[in-house]
Amino acid sequence: DYEVDPINAKDMIAKEFATHVPKMIEDLFRKHMHNITLNLYLITSSSTARKSFANLQQQLYLTMKSKLQDQAADPEI
């Protein structure tokens, strides 16, 4: 049987909280942003240069629509 001093328990909990929670929050935020952010990359090639803005917009729309999480928020073009 161990006796735990209530003051030491509070200090231990506070220390564990300070040590681990910021990393947990950062990981949760990173996962959240990964799930809601589109990663767009500039592609400079002759085939892309010939596409109109409307074509690129349509392509982006179809890509977004194919994702389950984006189907509920179906944006208008």
mmCIF file of C-alpha atoms in Angstrom:
data_model
loop_
_atom_site.group_PDB
_atom_site.id
_atom_site.type_symbol
_atom_site.label_atom_id
_atom_site.label_comp_id
_atom_site.label_asym_id
_atom_site.label_seq_id
_atom_site.Cartn_x
_atom_site.Cartn_y
_atom_site.Cartn_z
ATOM 1 C CA ASP A 1 0.000 0.000 0.000
ATOM 2 C CA TYR A 2 1.306 3.394 -1.003
ATOM 3 C CA GLU A 3 0.356 6.630 0.611
ATOM 4 C CA VAL A 4 0.181 9.513 -1.832
ATOM 5 C CA ASP A 5 0.438 13.038 -0.587
ATOM 6 C CA PRO A 6 -2.391 15.020 -2.269
ATOM 7 C CA ILE A 7 -0.022 17.913 -2.937
ATOM 8 C CA ASN A 8 2.490 15.617 -4.672
ATOM 9 C CA ALA A 9 -0.293 14.053 -6.742
ATOM 10 C CA LYS A 10 -1.400 17.488 -7.957
ATOM 11 C CA ASP A 11 2.190 18.408 -8.802
ATOM 12 C CA MET A 12 2.712 15.131 -10.643
ATOM 13 C CA ILE A 13 -0.493 15.594 -12.650
ATOM 14 C CA ALA A 14 0.428 19.190 -13.494
ATOM 15 C CA LYS A 15 3.899 18.091 -14.617
ATOM 16 C CA GLU A 16 2.493 15.304 -16.831
ATOM 17 C CA PHE A 17 -0.070 17.713 -18.255
ATOM 18 C CA ALA A 18 2.589 20.317 -19.042
ATOM 19 C CA THR A 19 4.817 17.673 -20.607
ATOM 20 C CA HIS A 20 2.353 15.806 -22.823
ATOM 21 C CA VAL A 21 -0.679 17.971 -23.576
ATOM 22 C CA PRO A 22 0.993 20.593 -25.838
ATOM 23 C CA LYS A 23 2.228 17.797 -28.126
ATOM 24 C CA MET A 24 -1.213 16.166 -28.112
ATOM 25 C CA ILE A 25 -2.868 19.474 -29.014
ATOM 26 C CA GLU A 26 -0.362 20.045 -31.818
ATOM 27 C CA ASP A 27 -1.002 16.547 -33.210
ATOM 28 C CA LEU A 28 -4.781 17.011 -33.079
ATOM 29 C CA PHE A 29 -4.517 20.400 -34.788
ATOM 30 C CA ARG A 30 -2.255 18.974 -37.502
ATOM 31 C CA LYS A 31 -4.706 16.117 -38.167
ATOM 32 C CA HIS A 32 -7.630 18.543 -38.233
ATOM 33 C CA MET A 33 -5.894 20.866 -40.700
ATOM 34 C CA HIS A 34 -4.836 17.916 -42.858
ATOM 35 C CA ASN A 35 -8.463 16.804 -43.106
ATOM 36 C CA ILE A 36 -9.878 20.210 -44.076
ATOM 37 C CA THR A 37 -7.119 21.814 -46.126
ATOM 38 C CA LEU A 38 -6.655 21.321 -49.845
ATOM 39 C CA ASN A 39 -3.059 20.953 -50.872
ATOM 40 C CA LEU A 40 -2.628 22.813 -54.140
ATOM 41 C CA TYR A 41 0.631 22.741 -56.061
ATOM 42 C CA LEU A 42 1.551 24.996 -58.938
ATOM 43 C CA ILE A 43 2.269 22.908 -62.003
ATOM 44 C CA THR A 44 3.952 24.622 -64.890
ATOM 45 C CA SER A 45 3.728 22.501 -67.980
ATOM 46 C CA SER A 46 2.531 23.051 -71.493
ATOM 47 C CA SER A 47 -0.622 20.993 -70.913
ATOM 48 C CA THR A 48 -1.600 23.044 -67.858
ATOM 49 C CA ALA A 49 -0.738 26.342 -69.485
ATOM 50 C CA ARG A 50 -3.321 25.707 -72.203
ATOM 51 C CA LYS A 51 -6.146 24.996 -69.760
ATOM 52 C CA SER A 52 -8.499 27.839 -69.056
ATOM 53 C CA PHE A 53 -9.321 29.042 -65.573
ATOM 54 C CA ALA A 54 -12.814 27.556 -65.927
ATOM 55 C CA ASN A 55 -11.342 24.144 -66.779
ATOM 56 C CA LEU A 56 -9.013 24.253 -63.780
ATOM 57 C CA GLN A 57 -11.894 25.377 -61.567
ATOM 58 C CA GLN A 58 -14.040 22.491 -62.837
ATOM 59 C CA GLN A 59 -11.191 20.046 -62.224
ATOM 60 C CA LEU A 60 -10.787 21.322 -58.652
ATOM 61 C CA TYR A 61 -14.548 21.095 -58.116
ATOM 62 C CA LEU A 62 -14.650 17.476 -59.271
ATOM 63 C CA THR A 63 -11.674 16.598 -57.081
ATOM 64 C CA MET A 64 -13.344 18.173 -54.063
ATOM 65 C CA LYS A 65 -16.679 16.527 -54.820
ATOM 66 C CA SER A 66 -15.069 13.100 -54.928
ATOM 67 C CA LYS A 67 -13.977 13.419 -51.299
ATOM 68 C CA LEU A 68 -16.611 12.285 -48.834
ATOM 69 C CA GLN A 69 -15.993 15.130 -46.415
ATOM 70 C CA ASP A 70 -16.502 17.685 -49.205
ATOM 71 C CA GLN A 71 -19.754 16.270 -50.557
ATOM 72 C CA ALA A 72 -21.787 17.826 -47.733
ATOM 73 C CA ALA A 73 -20.338 21.272 -48.476
ATOM 74 C CA ASP A 74 -20.972 21.164 -52.232
ATOM 75 C CA PRO A 75 -19.651 24.556 -53.442
ATOM 76 C CA GLU A 76 -21.206 26.310 -56.405
ATOM 77 C CA ILE A 77 -18.993 27.134 -59.373
#
